[in-house]
Amino acid sequence: GASAAYTALRLGNRSRRNMTESSGKAALILTRVPSTKEVLGDFSAYILLNSKWQLRRAVFTKRYIAFSKAGSDLVRDVIPMEEITSISESEEHHDVAKSIGSHGDKQSESDLASVHSLKKIVVIETDPEGYNSGRTYKVKAAVPSDAHDFVREVQPLSVAARRKKLKITKFKSSQMRFKSVFDSYSVQRIFGFLIFGNFIVNIAQSQLADDASSSGRTFASLQTMFNVVFLVELSANLYAHWLREFLDNRWNLVDVVLVLSSFVADYTTVASEVTVFRLVRVFRIIRIFGKFSSLRKIVASIVASVGPMIGAFVILIILTCFYAIMGVYSFSDDAPLAFGRFDIAFLRMIQVTAGDTWVDGVDQWRELGELDWSFCAFLITYIMLSCWLVLQITTAVLLDSFIKASTEIELEEHYKKAEQSRGKDTEVDPLEPLLESLSVAYRDNEDLSQKLQELYEVLDTDHSGNISCEEFCAAVRKLNYSPPIHFSPVDFDDMTRDGELLDVQGCLNHQTFEIAFRERLYRYALNRLSEAPNQVPEQATLSQVIAFKSMMVMMGSPNTFEPPRADLKSYLRAHSMRRPPNTVDSETPYLDESIESFRVRRESGPRGGGSSSSSFASSKRTSPRLDPSLATTVPPAGL
């Protein structure tokens, strides 16, 4: 199972996203903030990244929303307007009320106070099939009034762009509005009561009315009214869910059959005289199950219980047939009305099973007043086996299957609701599918290092020995996940602690790549553990296992790659890596050994025939290890 989960990391046989032309252009053209003429809004905002509120510049035009670092024109992430499925203001949730700042940033107390004073969050949800892969963005405007203006202006722009993309006509737009009204609980409840009222009329008609009397004509008029109402309801349902969605719902197909059959029975001379067609009126009550979710759950649970019950019913039928044959052979001469033929005997045994009476026509007393023990033993053993044993087992199987099915349905609904609200209430790591595969796949610290080495080789698509921001974002998007992983330069900055883990070329090498991913795995495990109480048992257990594995690896291993934060400079110096100028102290000289020397050491290991980057199975290189003096037994700093 672990190896199967980890195969999702392979680049081979990957599924590519069908990107729209406009989204592709937005991703390629927007390298810098557009000209002032195109900009409709430009303001400072805090974006939630990796449980940290980070200050960014937000710019929006008619086509997209762009984010850059504060005071910079270099765009780090883009949201096309046509792929915004929802944008709204909401109150800050306690799970996202975290401290401000990125890794290593020292924020002033005024900054901390200002961000915590902002209680309104703008939640932007995107299309799972689009450029942002369904990612949910949470934004706080530095000025509270900007948040309201931002939502008010962007909402109509996104709706218009999305309609243009989906080619939504006025007819389609009116259909969508009609669907929201038709599917509302109040409308469905009204039709449900009409169906139940029709059933009450059928009961009264079968009890009181004669077709030739005045009351019979009254009931016929009521049936005509119900036929018209149900036909209108069926037509409205077809219009609201045209066409594929309507046909995919089996309850709609039941409605079609019953409504059309009712018209055939009432307005066709031949059919109106056939009892089967007239019974269709009674079966209209079945439609009520499709109107109320609680009734649908009961029906679904009963249907799921049929399979396990078939075995018990087969045993009961075999037992009944067996005793019916015995009765024919033993008592057909003495009681021909009860056991003269197999069909008669079988019916008598069913009557006994139902608790009707002792078998009529058979005298259990002999001439001298003695009991006929042969017949008594025959009937008593059948009652004990069928009524006291098999029927009780059948009932137990039914209850057990029903409870299991209903519990599974409730858990599935609970899980769906939790998944739908998860992106709104908590932050979802964009690398979550990859982190989940890694968390399940590795066995121990050594195996995790090997897996990260293999992943590093896959993401190093140009085989240069290091991974740049553009290379990393493009490579993770090509991994075999649906929807594809959307990892922006903003996320890359956060993962590398705003450049602390990058070399002088602005790239990750193997060791800093492993540091970054171990931190990411640790945070992912903590997030999974915090979500466990709201998950179904299987998911909660998996979350606890992932968290436990992460704790053991990050806290109990002497070979952990993450050094204490205070020792980061000495760690980089010990491994001959030069830090970017903007992160090095002015009093600290640059290191003499460049990244080229590390690449030479890295390339000195065997490459497994030169095909290690295309398949994990062929990767045999050993991961480099830290100096034991730099090892740590504490989790990543700041967590």
PDB file of N, CA, C and O in Angstrom, residues 225-292:
ATOM      1  N   MET A 225     -56.437  16.596 -11.450  1.00  0.00           N
ATOM      2  CA  MET A 225     -55.681  17.732 -10.931  1.00  0.00           C
ATOM      3  C   MET A 225     -54.273  17.304 -10.512  1.00  0.00           C
ATOM      4  O   MET A 225     -53.277  17.975 -10.835  1.00  0.00           O
ATOM      5  N   PHE A 226     -54.201  16.179  -9.794  1.00  0.00           N
ATOM      6  CA  PHE A 226     -52.886  15.692  -9.367  1.00  0.00           C
ATOM      7  C   PHE A 226     -52.024  15.318 -10.575  1.00  0.00           C
ATOM      8  O   PHE A 226     -50.807  15.544 -10.576  1.00  0.00           O
ATOM      9  N   ASN A 227     -52.622  14.746 -11.607  1.00  0.00           N
ATOM     10  CA  ASN A 227     -51.859  14.408 -12.812  1.00  0.00           C
ATOM     11  C   ASN A 227     -51.229  15.653 -13.441  1.00  0.00           C
ATOM     12  O   ASN A 227     -50.058  15.647 -13.835  1.00  0.00           O
ATOM     13  N   VAL A 228     -52.014  16.723 -13.513  1.00  0.00           N
ATOM     14  CA  VAL A 228     -51.505  17.960 -14.109  1.00  0.00           C
ATOM     15  C   VAL A 228     -50.402  18.561 -13.239  1.00  0.00           C
ATOM     16  O   VAL A 228     -49.359  19.003 -13.743  1.00  0.00           O
ATOM     17  N   VAL A 229     -50.614  18.569 -11.914  1.00  0.00           N
ATOM     18  CA  VAL A 229     -49.606  19.135 -10.997  1.00  0.00           C
ATOM     19  C   VAL A 229     -48.298  18.363 -11.105  1.00  0.00           C
ATOM     20  O   VAL A 229     -47.199  18.953 -11.185  1.00  0.00           O
ATOM     21  N   PHE A 230     -48.386  17.018 -11.126  1.00  0.00           N
ATOM     22  CA  PHE A 230     -47.167  16.210 -11.192  1.00  0.00           C
ATOM     23  C   PHE A 230     -46.486  16.317 -12.551  1.00  0.00           C
ATOM     24  O   PHE A 230     -45.262  16.227 -12.648  1.00  0.00           O
ATOM     25  N   LEU A 231     -47.253  16.535 -13.601  1.00  0.00           N
ATOM     26  CA  LEU A 231     -46.652  16.738 -14.917  1.00  0.00           C
ATOM     27  C   LEU A 231     -45.900  18.071 -14.956  1.00  0.00           C
ATOM     28  O   LEU A 231     -44.797  18.153 -15.521  1.00  0.00           O
ATOM     29  N   VAL A 232     -46.492  19.109 -14.357  1.00  0.00           N
ATOM     30  CA  VAL A 232     -45.812  20.405 -14.281  1.00  0.00           C
ATOM     31  C   VAL A 232     -44.536  20.290 -13.455  1.00  0.00           C
ATOM     32  O   VAL A 232     -43.480  20.833 -13.813  1.00  0.00           O
ATOM     33  N   GLU A 233     -44.614  19.554 -12.357  1.00  0.00           N
ATOM     34  CA  GLU A 233     -43.429  19.365 -11.506  1.00  0.00           C
ATOM     35  C   GLU A 233     -42.331  18.602 -12.237  1.00  0.00           C
ATOM     36  O   GLU A 233     -41.143  18.932 -12.136  1.00  0.00           O
ATOM     37  N   LEU A 234     -42.707  17.586 -13.003  1.00  0.00           N
ATOM     38  CA  LEU A 234     -41.728  16.830 -13.772  1.00  0.00           C
ATOM     39  C   LEU A 234     -41.093  17.702 -14.860  1.00  0.00           C
ATOM     40  O   LEU A 234     -39.873  17.636 -15.090  1.00  0.00           O
ATOM     41  N   SER A 235     -41.892  18.525 -15.517  1.00  0.00           N
ATOM     42  CA  SER A 235     -41.363  19.433 -16.537  1.00  0.00           C
ATOM     43  C   SER A 235     -40.409  20.455 -15.927  1.00  0.00           C
ATOM     44  O   SER A 235     -39.354  20.761 -16.506  1.00  0.00           O
ATOM     45  N   ALA A 236     -40.764  20.980 -14.743  1.00  0.00           N
ATOM     46  CA  ALA A 236     -39.883  21.929 -14.073  1.00  0.00           C
ATOM     47  C   ALA A 236     -38.574  21.264 -13.658  1.00  0.00           C
ATOM     48  O   ALA A 236     -37.489  21.863 -13.769  1.00  0.00           O
ATOM     49  N   ASN A 237     -38.649  20.027 -13.216  1.00  0.00           N
ATOM     50  CA  ASN A 237     -37.449  19.274 -12.839  1.00  0.00           C
ATOM     51  C   ASN A 237     -36.551  19.055 -14.052  1.00  0.00           C
ATOM     52  O   ASN A 237     -35.329  19.195 -13.983  1.00  0.00           O
ATOM     53  N   LEU A 238     -37.157  18.728 -15.179  1.00  0.00           N
ATOM     54  CA  LEU A 238     -36.393  18.516 -16.409  1.00  0.00           C
ATOM     55  C   LEU A 238     -35.717  19.811 -16.857  1.00  0.00           C
ATOM     56  O   LEU A 238     -34.555  19.801 -17.290  1.00  0.00           O
ATOM     57  N   TYR A 239     -36.417  20.921 -16.750  1.00  0.00           N
ATOM     58  CA  TYR A 239     -35.837  22.212 -17.141  1.00  0.00           C
ATOM     59  C   TYR A 239     -34.697  22.628 -16.213  1.00  0.00           C
ATOM     60  O   TYR A 239     -33.658  23.140 -16.657  1.00  0.00           O
ATOM     61  N   ALA A 240     -34.870  22.381 -14.914  1.00  0.00           N
ATOM     62  CA  ALA A 240     -33.858  22.791 -13.936  1.00  0.00           C
ATOM     63  C   ALA A 240     -32.593  21.956 -14.033  1.00  0.00           C
ATOM     64  O   ALA A 240     -31.495  22.447 -13.733  1.00  0.00           O
ATOM     65  N   HIS A 241     -32.705  20.701 -14.459  1.00  0.00           N
ATOM     66  CA  HIS A 241     -31.547  19.801 -14.473  1.00  0.00           C
ATOM     67  C   HIS A 241     -31.268  19.256 -15.882  1.00  0.00           C
ATOM     68  O   HIS A 241     -30.805  18.119 -16.018  1.00  0.00           O
ATOM     69  N   TRP A 242     -31.543  20.052 -16.875  1.00  0.00           N
ATOM     70  CA  TRP A 242     -31.355  19.582 -18.258  1.00  0.00           C
ATOM     71  C   TRP A 242     -29.878  19.320 -18.558  1.00  0.00           C
ATOM     72  O   TRP A 242     -29.025  20.101 -18.230  1.00  0.00           O
ATOM     73  N   LEU A 243     -29.569  18.182 -19.202  1.00  0.00           N
ATOM     74  CA  LEU A 243     -30.321  16.962 -19.477  1.00  0.00           C
ATOM     75  C   LEU A 243     -29.609  15.799 -18.779  1.00  0.00           C
ATOM     76  O   LEU A 243     -30.217  14.896 -18.256  1.00  0.00           O
ATOM     77  N   ARG A 244     -28.277  15.884 -18.825  1.00  0.00           N
ATOM     78  CA  ARG A 244     -27.475  14.789 -18.272  1.00  0.00           C
ATOM     79  C   ARG A 244     -27.716  14.621 -16.775  1.00  0.00           C
ATOM     80  O   ARG A 244     -27.838  13.505 -16.265  1.00  0.00           O
ATOM     81  N   GLU A 245     -27.763  15.741 -16.072  1.00  0.00           N
ATOM     82  CA  GLU A 245     -27.988  15.681 -14.626  1.00  0.00           C
ATOM     83  C   GLU A 245     -29.338  15.064 -14.303  1.00  0.00           C
ATOM     84  O   GLU A 245     -29.480  14.330 -13.325  1.00  0.00           O
ATOM     85  N   PHE A 246     -30.345  15.336 -15.123  1.00  0.00           N
ATOM     86  CA  PHE A 246     -31.668  14.768 -14.901  1.00  0.00           C
ATOM     87  C   PHE A 246     -31.653  13.253 -15.097  1.00  0.00           C
ATOM     88  O   PHE A 246     -32.225  12.503 -14.294  1.00  0.00           O
ATOM     89  N   LEU A 247     -31.010  12.799 -16.142  1.00  0.00           N
ATOM     90  CA  LEU A 247     -30.985  11.362 -16.439  1.00  0.00           C
ATOM     91  C   LEU A 247     -30.109  10.575 -15.472  1.00  0.00           C
ATOM     92  O   LEU A 247     -30.324   9.370 -15.270  1.00  0.00           O
ATOM     93  N   ASP A 248     -29.111  11.219 -14.863  1.00  0.00           N
ATOM     94  CA  ASP A 248     -28.222  10.522 -13.941  1.00  0.00           C
ATOM     95  C   ASP A 248     -28.896  10.215 -12.609  1.00  0.00           C
ATOM     96  O   ASP A 248     -28.427   9.340 -11.868  1.00  0.00           O
ATOM     97  N   ASN A 249     -29.990  10.907 -12.300  1.00  0.00           N
ATOM     98  CA  ASN A 249     -30.713  10.680 -11.049  1.00  0.00           C
ATOM     99  C   ASN A 249     -31.787   9.621 -11.272  1.00  0.00           C
ATOM    100  O   ASN A 249     -32.738   9.820 -12.030  1.00  0.00           O
ATOM    101  N   ARG A 250     -31.668   8.476 -10.618  1.00  0.00           N
ATOM    102  CA  ARG A 250     -32.605   7.377 -10.829  1.00  0.00           C
ATOM    103  C   ARG A 250     -34.010   7.703 -10.330  1.00  0.00           C
ATOM    104  O   ARG A 250     -34.990   7.178 -10.852  1.00  0.00           O
ATOM    105  N   TRP A 251     -34.108   8.563  -9.317  1.00  0.00           N
ATOM    106  CA  TRP A 251     -35.430   8.940  -8.836  1.00  0.00           C
ATOM    107  C   TRP A 251     -36.193   9.714  -9.916  1.00  0.00           C
ATOM    108  O   TRP A 251     -37.418   9.621 -10.001  1.00  0.00           O
ATOM    109  N   ASN A 252     -35.495  10.464 -10.744  1.00  0.00           N
ATOM    110  CA  ASN A 252     -36.165  11.172 -11.841  1.00  0.00           C
ATOM    111  C   ASN A 252     -36.744  10.196 -12.855  1.00  0.00           C
ATOM    112  O   ASN A 252     -37.826  10.425 -13.405  1.00  0.00           O
ATOM    113  N   LEU A 253     -36.030   9.113 -13.114  1.00  0.00           N
ATOM    114  CA  LEU A 253     -36.549   8.106 -14.045  1.00  0.00           C
ATOM    115  C   LEU A 253     -37.797   7.437 -13.479  1.00  0.00           C
ATOM    116  O   LEU A 253     -38.742   7.126 -14.222  1.00  0.00           O
ATOM    117  N   VAL A 254     -37.826   7.211 -12.171  1.00  0.00           N
ATOM    118  CA  VAL A 254     -39.037   6.663 -11.530  1.00  0.00           C
ATOM    119  C   VAL A 254     -40.198   7.643 -11.701  1.00  0.00           C
ATOM    120  O   VAL A 254     -41.334   7.237 -11.997  1.00  0.00           O
ATOM    121  N   ASP A 255     -39.931   8.950 -11.528  1.00  0.00           N
ATOM    122  CA  ASP A 255     -40.978   9.958 -11.714  1.00  0.00           C
ATOM    123  C   ASP A 255     -41.538   9.929 -13.126  1.00  0.00           C
ATOM    124  O   ASP A 255     -42.759  10.022 -13.335  1.00  0.00           O
ATOM    125  N   VAL A 256     -40.672   9.808 -14.122  1.00  0.00           N
ATOM    126  CA  VAL A 256     -41.121   9.788 -15.513  1.00  0.00           C
ATOM    127  C   VAL A 256     -42.061   8.622 -15.760  1.00  0.00           C
ATOM    128  O   VAL A 256     -43.153   8.768 -16.359  1.00  0.00           O
ATOM    129  N   VAL A 257     -41.672   7.439 -15.293  1.00  0.00           N
ATOM    130  CA  VAL A 257     -42.490   6.238 -15.518  1.00  0.00           C
ATOM    131  C   VAL A 257     -43.855   6.378 -14.844  1.00  0.00           C
ATOM    132  O   VAL A 257     -44.902   6.096 -15.444  1.00  0.00           O
ATOM    133  N   LEU A 258     -43.873   6.842 -13.593  1.00  0.00           N
ATOM    134  CA  LEU A 258     -45.132   6.914 -12.849  1.00  0.00           C
ATOM    135  C   LEU A 258     -46.058   7.994 -13.400  1.00  0.00           C
ATOM    136  O   LEU A 258     -47.277   7.779 -13.529  1.00  0.00           O
ATOM    137  N   VAL A 259     -45.512   9.158 -13.731  1.00  0.00           N
ATOM    138  CA  VAL A 259     -46.358  10.249 -14.217  1.00  0.00           C
ATOM    139  C   VAL A 259     -46.947   9.906 -15.584  1.00  0.00           C
ATOM    140  O   VAL A 259     -48.159  10.072 -15.824  1.00  0.00           O
ATOM    141  N   LEU A 260     -46.132   9.399 -16.482  1.00  0.00           N
ATOM    142  CA  LEU A 260     -46.642   9.044 -17.811  1.00  0.00           C
ATOM    143  C   LEU A 260     -47.619   7.870 -17.741  1.00  0.00           C
ATOM    144  O   LEU A 260     -48.629   7.855 -18.461  1.00  0.00           O
ATOM    145  N   SER A 261     -47.349   6.910 -16.869  1.00  0.00           N
ATOM    146  CA  SER A 261     -48.272   5.783 -16.718  1.00  0.00           C
ATOM    147  C   SER A 261     -49.618   6.236 -16.170  1.00  0.00           C
ATOM    148  O   SER A 261     -50.673   5.689 -16.534  1.00  0.00           O
ATOM    149  N   SER A 262     -49.614   7.247 -15.290  1.00  0.00           N
ATOM    150  CA  SER A 262     -50.867   7.776 -14.753  1.00  0.00           C
ATOM    151  C   SER A 262     -51.710   8.394 -15.855  1.00  0.00           C
ATOM    152  O   SER A 262     -52.946   8.197 -15.904  1.00  0.00           O
ATOM    153  N   PHE A 263     -51.089   9.119 -16.770  1.00  0.00           N
ATOM    154  CA  PHE A 263     -51.836   9.698 -17.885  1.00  0.00           C
ATOM    155  C   PHE A 263     -52.364   8.609 -18.813  1.00  0.00           C
ATOM    156  O   PHE A 263     -53.501   8.687 -19.306  1.00  0.00           O
ATOM    157  N   VAL A 264     -51.571   7.582 -19.051  1.00  0.00           N
ATOM    158  CA  VAL A 264     -52.031   6.470 -19.906  1.00  0.00           C
ATOM    159  C   VAL A 264     -53.223   5.784 -19.261  1.00  0.00           C
ATOM    160  O   VAL A 264     -54.216   5.436 -19.922  1.00  0.00           O
ATOM    161  N   ALA A 265     -53.163   5.577 -17.937  1.00  0.00           N
ATOM    162  CA  ALA A 265     -54.248   4.876 -17.237  1.00  0.00           C
ATOM    163  C   ALA A 265     -55.532   5.691 -17.198  1.00  0.00           C
ATOM    164  O   ALA A 265     -56.632   5.134 -17.272  1.00  0.00           O
ATOM    165  N   ASP A 266     -55.429   7.026 -17.084  1.00  0.00           N
ATOM    166  CA  ASP A 266     -56.622   7.859 -16.911  1.00  0.00           C
ATOM    167  C   ASP A 266     -57.236   8.304 -18.233  1.00  0.00           C
ATOM    168  O   ASP A 266     -58.433   8.587 -18.291  1.00  0.00           O
ATOM    169  N   TYR A 267     -56.438   8.389 -19.297  1.00  0.00           N
ATOM    170  CA  TYR A 267     -56.946   8.978 -20.528  1.00  0.00           C
ATOM    171  C   TYR A 267     -56.908   8.027 -21.726  1.00  0.00           C
ATOM    172  O   TYR A 267     -57.118   8.447 -22.855  1.00  0.00           O
ATOM    173  N   THR A 268     -56.651   6.743 -21.452  1.00  0.00           N
ATOM    174  CA  THR A 268     -56.718   5.728 -22.503  1.00  0.00           C
ATOM    175  C   THR A 268     -57.812   4.744 -22.140  1.00  0.00           C
ATOM    176  O   THR A 268     -57.824   4.193 -21.032  1.00  0.00           O
ATOM    177  N   THR A 269     -58.733   4.524 -23.059  1.00  0.00           N
ATOM    178  CA  THR A 269     -59.906   3.695 -22.755  1.00  0.00           C
ATOM    179  C   THR A 269     -59.512   2.276 -22.393  1.00  0.00           C
ATOM    180  O   THR A 269     -59.994   1.701 -21.404  1.00  0.00           O
ATOM    181  N   VAL A 270     -58.605   1.684 -23.170  1.00  0.00           N
ATOM    182  CA  VAL A 270     -58.216   0.296 -22.905  1.00  0.00           C
ATOM    183  C   VAL A 270     -57.458   0.201 -21.601  1.00  0.00           C
ATOM    184  O   VAL A 270     -57.713  -0.668 -20.767  1.00  0.00           O
ATOM    185  N   ALA A 271     -56.495   1.117 -21.395  1.00  0.00           N
ATOM    186  CA  ALA A 271     -55.672   1.053 -20.194  1.00  0.00           C
ATOM    187  C   ALA A 271     -56.475   1.322 -18.932  1.00  0.00           C
ATOM    188  O   ALA A 271     -56.186   0.773 -17.869  1.00  0.00           O
ATOM    189  N   SER A 272     -57.513   2.175 -19.035  1.00  0.00           N
ATOM    190  CA  SER A 272     -58.297   2.488 -17.845  1.00  0.00           C
ATOM    191  C   SER A 272     -59.076   1.288 -17.339  1.00  0.00           C
ATOM    192  O   SER A 272     -59.501   1.262 -16.185  1.00  0.00           O
ATOM    193  N   GLU A 273     -59.298   0.290 -18.191  1.00  0.00           N
ATOM    194  CA  GLU A 273     -60.016  -0.913 -17.775  1.00  0.00           C
ATOM    195  C   GLU A 273     -59.075  -2.012 -17.283  1.00  0.00           C
ATOM    196  O   GLU A 273     -59.521  -3.036 -16.809  1.00  0.00           O
ATOM    197  N   VAL A 274     -57.776  -1.783 -17.410  1.00  0.00           N
ATOM    198  CA  VAL A 274     -56.792  -2.764 -16.960  1.00  0.00           C
ATOM    199  C   VAL A 274     -56.377  -2.413 -15.533  1.00  0.00           C
ATOM    200  O   VAL A 274     -55.992  -1.277 -15.240  1.00  0.00           O
ATOM    201  N   THR A 275     -56.467  -3.398 -14.654  1.00  0.00           N
ATOM    202  CA  THR A 275     -56.201  -3.153 -13.236  1.00  0.00           C
ATOM    203  C   THR A 275     -54.767  -2.706 -12.989  1.00  0.00           C
ATOM    204  O   THR A 275     -54.511  -1.850 -12.143  1.00  0.00           O
ATOM    205  N   VAL A 276     -53.821  -3.256 -13.751  1.00  0.00           N
ATOM    206  CA  VAL A 276     -52.413  -2.916 -13.541  1.00  0.00           C
ATOM    207  C   VAL A 276     -52.173  -1.429 -13.753  1.00  0.00           C
ATOM    208  O   VAL A 276     -51.480  -0.767 -12.963  1.00  0.00           O
ATOM    209  N   PHE A 277     -52.744  -0.847 -14.782  1.00  0.00           N
ATOM    210  CA  PHE A 277     -52.560   0.574 -15.047  1.00  0.00           C
ATOM    211  C   PHE A 277     -53.238   1.430 -13.984  1.00  0.00           C
ATOM    212  O   PHE A 277     -52.739   2.499 -13.627  1.00  0.00           O
ATOM    213  N   ARG A 278     -54.367   0.979 -13.477  1.00  0.00           N
ATOM    214  CA  ARG A 278     -55.056   1.759 -12.460  1.00  0.00           C
ATOM    215  C   ARG A 278     -54.289   1.749 -11.142  1.00  0.00           C
ATOM    216  O   ARG A 278     -54.398   2.676 -10.338  1.00  0.00           O
ATOM    217  N   LEU A 279     -53.503   0.691 -10.915  1.00  0.00           N
ATOM    218  CA  LEU A 279     -52.709   0.620  -9.687  1.00  0.00           C
ATOM    219  C   LEU A 279     -51.549   1.609  -9.689  1.00  0.00           C
ATOM    220  O   LEU A 279     -50.934   1.841  -8.650  1.00  0.00           O
ATOM    221  N   VAL A 280     -51.245   2.180 -10.863  1.00  0.00           N
ATOM    222  CA  VAL A 280     -50.145   3.141 -10.940  1.00  0.00           C
ATOM    223  C   VAL A 280     -50.399   4.325 -10.019  1.00  0.00           C
ATOM    224  O   VAL A 280     -49.462   4.907  -9.449  1.00  0.00           O
ATOM    225  N   ARG A 281     -51.661   4.709  -9.863  1.00  0.00           N
ATOM    226  CA  ARG A 281     -51.994   5.822  -8.973  1.00  0.00           C
ATOM    227  C   ARG A 281     -51.463   5.579  -7.568  1.00  0.00           C
ATOM    228  O   ARG A 281     -50.992   6.496  -6.904  1.00  0.00           O
ATOM    229  N   VAL A 282     -51.582   4.320  -7.116  1.00  0.00           N
ATOM    230  CA  VAL A 282     -51.143   3.995  -5.756  1.00  0.00           C
ATOM    231  C   VAL A 282     -49.633   4.108  -5.632  1.00  0.00           C
ATOM    232  O   VAL A 282     -49.105   4.554  -4.611  1.00  0.00           O
ATOM    233  N   PHE A 283     -48.932   3.736  -6.716  1.00  0.00           N
ATOM    234  CA  PHE A 283     -47.479   3.730  -6.668  1.00  0.00           C
ATOM    235  C   PHE A 283     -46.880   5.139  -6.713  1.00  0.00           C
ATOM    236  O   PHE A 283     -45.664   5.290  -6.589  1.00  0.00           O
ATOM    237  N   ARG A 284     -47.720   6.159  -6.878  1.00  0.00           N
ATOM    238  CA  ARG A 284     -47.183   7.518  -6.857  1.00  0.00           C
ATOM    239  C   ARG A 284     -46.526   7.860  -5.526  1.00  0.00           C
ATOM    240  O   ARG A 284     -45.639   8.723  -5.464  1.00  0.00           O
ATOM    241  N   ILE A 285     -46.956   7.188  -4.466  1.00  0.00           N
ATOM    242  CA  ILE A 285     -46.395   7.483  -3.145  1.00  0.00           C
ATOM    243  C   ILE A 285     -44.900   7.184  -3.109  1.00  0.00           C
ATOM    244  O   ILE A 285     -44.159   7.738  -2.277  1.00  0.00           O
ATOM    245  N   ILE A 286     -44.418   6.332  -4.022  1.00  0.00           N
ATOM    246  CA  ILE A 286     -42.984   6.021  -4.060  1.00  0.00           C
ATOM    247  C   ILE A 286     -42.173   7.274  -4.341  1.00  0.00           C
ATOM    248  O   ILE A 286     -41.028   7.405  -3.885  1.00  0.00           O
ATOM    249  N   ARG A 287     -42.756   8.229  -5.071  1.00  0.00           N
ATOM    250  CA  ARG A 287     -42.033   9.448  -5.422  1.00  0.00           C
ATOM    251  C   ARG A 287     -41.666  10.285  -4.204  1.00  0.00           C
ATOM    252  O   ARG A 287     -40.756  11.122  -4.284  1.00  0.00           O
ATOM    253  N   ILE A 288     -42.354  10.056  -3.087  1.00  0.00           N
ATOM    254  CA  ILE A 288     -42.063  10.858  -1.900  1.00  0.00           C
ATOM    255  C   ILE A 288     -40.680  10.546  -1.348  1.00  0.00           C
ATOM    256  O   ILE A 288     -40.056  11.368  -0.673  1.00  0.00           O
ATOM    257  N   PHE A 289     -40.158   9.326  -1.638  1.00  0.00           N
ATOM    258  CA  PHE A 289     -38.836   8.968  -1.152  1.00  0.00           C
ATOM    259  C   PHE A 289     -37.745   9.828  -1.793  1.00  0.00           C
ATOM    260  O   PHE A 289     -36.678  10.022  -1.208  1.00  0.00           O
ATOM    261  N   GLY A 290     -37.997  10.308  -2.994  1.00  0.00           N
ATOM    262  CA  GLY A 290     -37.012  11.151  -3.660  1.00  0.00           C
ATOM    263  C   GLY A 290     -37.035  12.598  -3.215  1.00  0.00           C
ATOM    264  O   GLY A 290     -36.167  13.378  -3.624  1.00  0.00           O
ATOM    265  N   LYS A 291     -38.024  12.982  -2.398  1.00  0.00           N
ATOM    266  CA  LYS A 291     -38.176  14.371  -1.982  1.00  0.00           C
ATOM    267  C   LYS A 291     -37.527  14.661  -0.629  1.00  0.00           C
ATOM    268  O   LYS A 291     -37.200  15.801  -0.339  1.00  0.00           O
ATOM    269  N   PHE A 292     -37.386  13.648   0.217  1.00  0.00           N
ATOM    270  CA  PHE A 292     -36.861  13.855   1.562  1.00  0.00           C
ATOM    271  C   PHE A 292     -35.615  13.006   1.758  1.00  0.00           C
ATOM    272  O   PHE A 292     -35.627  11.793   1.515  1.00  0.00           O
TER     273      PHE A 292
END
